[in-house]
Amino acid sequence: AQKVTQAQTEISVVEKEDVTLDCVYETRDTTYYLFWYKQPPSGELVFLIRRNSFDEQNEISGRYSWNFQKSTSSFNFTITASQVVDSAVYFCALSEAPPASGTYKYIFGTGTRLKVLA
Amino acid sequence: DVKVTQSSRYLVKRTGEKVFLECVQDMDHENMFWYRQDPGLGLRLIYFSYDVKMKEKGDIPEGYSVSREKKERFSLILESASTNQTSMYLCASTLEAGSTDTQYFGPGTRLTVL
């Protein structure tokens, strides 16, 4: 069965520290997609990254980087030199390629609340 | 930019009331979703729709129904609201049916049932 685990419920760091948010997933499919979303205090989930199961290259976007390792079923997210504006809840999500019936869904982790202190 | 809007940011209703939560997207997306978000439980899928008048149950459909009469609008209905339906409700949409596109979310509706 599909499952996404974000074991870190809450993390607090001081501004300018690096922080890594963990995401471990379970799937029996060979074709799947992984996502990270940010939910700031305003409430709206903001898309950060989408990665398919065949692309294990690490991704860097500014202060954000993602490490995808199929061997450990992990898709971890690192923020370098954190800022107060990074304070939010971060969700990892998994979606498999649709089965023959055409239906599919996304599975979200329980989220990690990141607090960056000035 | 894709825009997903929800009819209310905050809503307070009484037990037993019929509640309508509206979601509208402006980018001609095929798929629309309703989730509820509760502390420690993350996002749980209530219903989704991959076409007009089509709907599929998610993980927690009990106590809810949905309506999709037009492509851009997806409504979540609580037939008889109960206190355990107090939650944050999030609507999302994706472009193509049968794909794993990025989901675009609305700002959420925080519903309190008294």
CSV table of C-alpha atoms in Angstrom, one decimal:
chain,number,residue,atom,x,y,z
A,1,ALA,CA,0.0,0.0,0.0
A,2,GLN,CA,1.0,3.6,-0.5
A,3,LYS,CA,2.4,5.4,2.5
A,4,VAL,CA,4.4,8.6,3.2
A,5,THR,CA,6.1,9.1,6.5
A,6,GLN,CA,7.4,12.4,7.8
A,7,ALA,CA,8.7,11.4,11.2
A,8,GLN,CA,9.7,14.9,12.2
A,9,THR,CA,6.6,16.6,13.6
A,10,GLU,CA,8.2,19.9,14.4
A,11,ILE,CA,11.7,21.3,13.9
A,12,SER,CA,13.1,24.6,15.3
A,13,VAL,CA,16.3,26.1,14.0
A,14,VAL,CA,18.0,29.5,14.3
A,15,GLU,CA,18.1,31.7,11.3
A,16,LYS,CA,21.0,30.8,8.9
A,17,GLU,CA,21.2,27.2,10.0
A,18,ASP,CA,20.7,24.5,7.5
A,19,VAL,CA,17.8,22.1,8.0
A,20,THR,CA,16.8,18.8,6.4
A,21,LEU,CA,13.2,17.6,6.4
A,22,ASP,CA,12.9,13.8,6.0
A,23,CYS,CA,10.4,12.0,3.8
A,24,VAL,CA,10.2,8.2,3.5
A,25,TYR,CA,7.7,6.6,1.2
A,26,GLU,CA,6.3,3.1,0.4
A,27,THR,CA,5.0,2.0,-2.9
A,28,ARG,CA,4.8,-1.2,-4.9
A,29,ASP,CA,4.7,0.6,-8.2
A,30,THR,CA,7.8,1.2,-10.3
A,31,THR,CA,6.4,4.4,-11.8
A,32,TYR,CA,5.4,7.1,-9.3
A,33,TYR,CA,5.8,10.8,-8.5
A,34,LEU,CA,7.0,12.6,-5.4
A,35,PHE,CA,6.1,16.1,-4.4
A,36,TRP,CA,7.0,18.7,-1.7
A,37,TYR,CA,4.5,21.4,-0.8
A,38,LYS,CA,4.9,24.3,1.6
A,39,GLN,CA,2.0,25.6,3.7
A,40,PRO,CA,2.7,29.0,5.2
A,41,PRO,CA,0.6,30.5,8.0
A,42,SER,CA,-1.8,31.8,5.3
A,43,GLY,CA,-3.0,28.2,4.7
A,44,GLU,CA,-2.6,27.7,1.0
A,45,LEU,CA,-0.3,24.9,0.0
A,46,VAL,CA,2.4,26.0,-2.4
A,47,PHE,CA,4.0,23.6,-4.8
A,48,LEU,CA,7.8,23.3,-4.5
A,49,ILE,CA,8.9,20.3,-6.6
A,50,ARG,CA,7.7,17.2,-8.5
A,51,ARG,CA,10.0,14.3,-9.2
A,52,ASN,CA,9.4,11.1,-11.1
A,53,SER,CA,10.7,7.7,-10.0
A,54,PHE,CA,13.0,7.4,-13.0
A,55,ASP,CA,14.9,10.6,-12.2
A,56,GLU,CA,17.2,10.2,-9.2
A,57,GLN,CA,19.2,13.3,-9.9
A,58,ASN,CA,19.4,15.7,-7.0
A,59,GLU,CA,17.7,19.1,-7.5
A,60,ILE,CA,18.8,22.5,-6.3
A,61,SER,CA,16.8,25.6,-6.5
A,62,GLY,CA,18.3,28.5,-4.7
A,63,ARG,CA,18.5,27.7,-1.0
A,64,TYR,CA,16.4,24.6,-1.5
A,65,SER,CA,17.7,21.2,-2.5
A,66,TRP,CA,16.2,17.7,-2.7
A,67,ASN,CA,17.8,14.3,-2.4
A,68,PHE,CA,16.0,11.4,-3.9
A,69,GLN,CA,17.3,7.9,-3.1
A,70,LYS,CA,15.3,5.0,-4.4
A,71,SER,CA,17.5,2.6,-2.5
A,72,THR,CA,16.2,4.0,0.8
A,73,SER,CA,12.8,5.1,-0.5
A,74,SER,CA,13.5,8.6,0.7
A,75,PHE,CA,13.0,12.1,-0.8
A,76,ASN,CA,14.6,14.5,1.7
A,77,PHE,CA,14.4,18.3,1.5
A,78,THR,CA,17.2,20.6,2.7
A,79,ILE,CA,17.0,24.4,3.2
A,80,THR,CA,20.3,26.0,3.3
A,81,ALA,CA,20.8,29.2,5.4
A,82,SER,CA,17.3,29.2,6.6
A,83,GLN,CA,15.3,32.4,7.0
A,84,VAL,CA,12.3,33.3,9.1
A,85,VAL,CA,10.1,33.3,5.9
A,86,ASP,CA,10.8,29.6,5.6
A,87,SER,CA,8.7,29.0,8.7
A,88,ALA,CA,5.8,26.8,7.5
A,89,VAL,CA,4.4,23.3,7.5
A,90,TYR,CA,6.0,21.2,4.7
A,91,PHE,CA,4.3,18.2,3.2
A,92,CYS,CA,5.7,15.4,1.2
A,93,ALA,CA,3.3,13.5,-1.2
A,94,LEU,CA,3.3,10.5,-3.4
A,95,SER,CA,1.3,9.7,-6.5
A,96,GLU,CA,1.4,6.5,-8.5
A,97,ALA,CA,0.7,6.2,-12.2
A,98,PRO,CA,-3.0,5.4,-12.6
A,99,PRO,CA,-4.1,1.8,-12.8
A,100,ALA,CA,-6.2,0.5,-15.7
A,101,SER,CA,-9.4,1.8,-14.1
A,102,GLY,CA,-8.1,5.3,-14.5
A,103,THR,CA,-8.5,6.4,-10.9
A,104,TYR,CA,-5.6,7.5,-8.8
A,105,LYS,CA,-4.9,9.6,-5.8
A,106,TYR,CA,-2.2,11.4,-3.9
A,107,ILE,CA,-1.0,10.3,-0.5
A,108,PHE,CA,0.3,13.0,1.8
A,109,GLY,CA,2.6,12.7,4.8
A,110,THR,CA,1.5,14.3,8.1
A,111,GLY,CA,3.7,17.3,7.6
A,112,THR,CA,6.7,18.8,9.4
A,113,ARG,CA,6.3,22.2,11.0
A,114,LEU,CA,9.5,24.2,10.6
A,115,LYS,CA,10.1,27.2,12.9
A,116,VAL,CA,13.0,29.4,12.0
A,117,LEU,CA,13.8,31.7,14.9
A,118,ALA,CA,15.4,35.1,14.3
B,1,ASP,CA,-1.0,31.3,-13.0
B,2,VAL,CA,-3.6,28.8,-11.9
B,3,LYS,CA,-6.1,30.2,-9.5
B,4,VAL,CA,-8.1,28.1,-7.2
B,5,THR,CA,-10.6,29.9,-5.0
B,6,GLN,CA,-12.8,28.8,-2.1
B,7,SER,CA,-16.0,30.6,-1.2
B,8,SER,CA,-15.1,31.2,2.5
B,9,ARG,CA,-11.9,31.4,4.5
B,10,TYR,CA,-13.8,30.9,7.8
B,11,LEU,CA,-17.2,29.4,8.4
B,12,VAL,CA,-19.1,28.7,11.6
B,13,LYS,CA,-22.1,26.4,11.5
B,14,ARG,CA,-24.4,24.6,14.0
B,15,THR,CA,-24.8,20.9,14.4
B,16,GLY,CA,-27.3,19.5,11.9
B,17,GLU,CA,-27.0,22.3,9.4
B,18,LYS,CA,-26.5,21.6,5.7
B,19,VAL,CA,-23.2,23.2,4.7
B,20,PHE,CA,-21.9,24.0,1.2
B,21,LEU,CA,-18.2,24.6,0.5
B,22,GLU,CA,-17.5,25.9,-3.0
B,23,CYS,CA,-14.3,25.7,-5.0
B,24,VAL,CA,-13.6,27.3,-8.4
B,25,GLN,CA,-10.6,27.0,-10.6
B,26,ASP,CA,-9.9,29.1,-13.6
B,27,MET,CA,-7.5,27.0,-15.7
B,28,ASP,CA,-9.8,24.5,-17.3
B,29,HIS,CA,-8.4,21.7,-15.1
B,30,GLU,CA,-10.0,18.2,-15.5
B,31,ASN,CA,-9.5,17.0,-12.0
B,32,MET,CA,-10.6,18.5,-8.7
B,33,PHE,CA,-10.2,17.3,-5.1
B,34,TRP,CA,-11.5,17.9,-1.7
B,35,TYR,CA,-9.3,17.2,1.4
B,36,ARG,CA,-9.6,17.8,5.0
B,37,GLN,CA,-6.6,18.7,7.1
B,38,ASP,CA,-6.3,17.9,10.8
B,39,PRO,CA,-3.4,18.2,13.2
B,40,GLY,CA,-1.2,15.1,13.2
B,41,LEU,CA,-3.2,13.5,10.3
B,42,GLY,CA,-2.0,15.6,7.4
B,43,LEU,CA,-4.3,15.8,4.3
B,44,ARG,CA,-6.9,13.2,3.8
B,45,LEU,CA,-8.8,12.8,0.6
B,46,ILE,CA,-12.6,13.1,0.9
B,47,TYR,CA,-13.7,13.0,-2.8
B,48,PHE,CA,-12.3,13.8,-6.2
B,49,SER,CA,-13.7,14.3,-9.6
B,50,TYR,CA,-12.1,13.7,-13.0
B,51,ASP,CA,-14.8,15.1,-15.1
B,52,VAL,CA,-18.1,17.0,-15.0
B,53,LYS,CA,-20.7,15.0,-13.1
B,54,MET,CA,-18.1,12.3,-12.3
B,55,LYS,CA,-17.0,11.7,-8.7
B,56,GLU,CA,-14.9,9.1,-6.8
B,57,LYS,CA,-14.8,8.5,-3.1
B,58,GLY,CA,-11.5,9.2,-1.4
B,59,ASP,CA,-10.4,7.8,2.0
B,60,ILE,CA,-13.0,9.5,4.2
B,61,PRO,CA,-16.2,10.1,2.3
B,62,GLU,CA,-18.6,9.3,5.1
B,63,GLY,CA,-20.8,12.3,6.0
B,64,TYR,CA,-19.9,14.2,2.8
B,65,SER,CA,-21.2,14.4,-0.7
B,66,VAL,CA,-20.0,16.4,-3.7
B,67,SER,CA,-21.3,18.0,-6.9
B,68,ARG,CA,-19.6,18.9,-10.1
B,69,GLU,CA,-22.1,20.4,-12.6
B,70,LYS,CA,-19.6,22.6,-14.3
B,71,LYS,CA,-15.9,21.9,-15.1
B,72,GLU,CA,-14.6,24.8,-13.1
B,73,ARG,CA,-16.7,24.3,-9.9
B,74,PHE,CA,-16.5,21.5,-7.3
B,75,SER,CA,-18.8,21.7,-4.3
B,76,LEU,CA,-18.4,19.8,-1.0
B,77,ILE,CA,-21.6,19.2,0.9
B,78,LEU,CA,-22.0,18.3,4.5
B,79,GLU,CA,-25.6,17.0,4.6
B,80,SER,CA,-25.9,17.3,8.4
B,81,ALA,CA,-22.9,18.9,10.0
B,82,SER,CA,-21.4,17.4,13.1
B,83,THR,CA,-18.8,18.6,15.5
B,84,ASN,CA,-16.3,16.0,14.3
B,85,GLN,CA,-16.4,17.7,10.9
B,86,THR,CA,-14.7,20.8,12.4
B,87,SER,CA,-11.6,21.0,10.3
B,88,MET,CA,-9.7,22.8,7.6
B,89,TYR,CA,-11.0,22.0,4.1
B,90,LEU,CA,-8.7,22.3,1.1
B,91,CYS,CA,-9.7,22.2,-2.5
B,92,ALA,CA,-7.2,21.3,-5.3
B,93,SER,CA,-7.1,20.8,-9.0
B,94,THR,CA,-4.8,19.2,-11.6
B,95,LEU,CA,-4.7,19.6,-15.4
B,96,GLU,CA,-5.2,16.3,-16.9
B,97,ALA,CA,-7.4,13.3,-16.0
B,98,GLY,CA,-5.5,10.1,-15.3
B,99,SER,CA,-2.2,11.8,-14.7
B,100,THR,CA,0.0,12.7,-11.8
B,101,ASP,CA,0.2,16.4,-12.4
B,102,THR,CA,1.0,18.9,-9.8
B,103,GLN,CA,-1.9,19.8,-7.6
B,104,TYR,CA,-2.9,23.4,-7.2
B,105,PHE,CA,-4.5,24.3,-3.9
B,106,GLY,CA,-7.0,26.9,-2.8
B,107,PRO,CA,-6.5,28.9,0.4
B,108,GLY,CA,-8.6,26.6,2.5
B,109,THR,CA,-11.8,27.0,4.5
B,110,ARG,CA,-11.6,26.6,8.2
B,111,LEU,CA,-15.0,25.2,9.3
B,112,THR,CA,-16.2,25.2,12.9
B,113,VAL,CA,-19.3,23.2,13.8
B,114,LEU,CA,-20.8,24.1,17.1
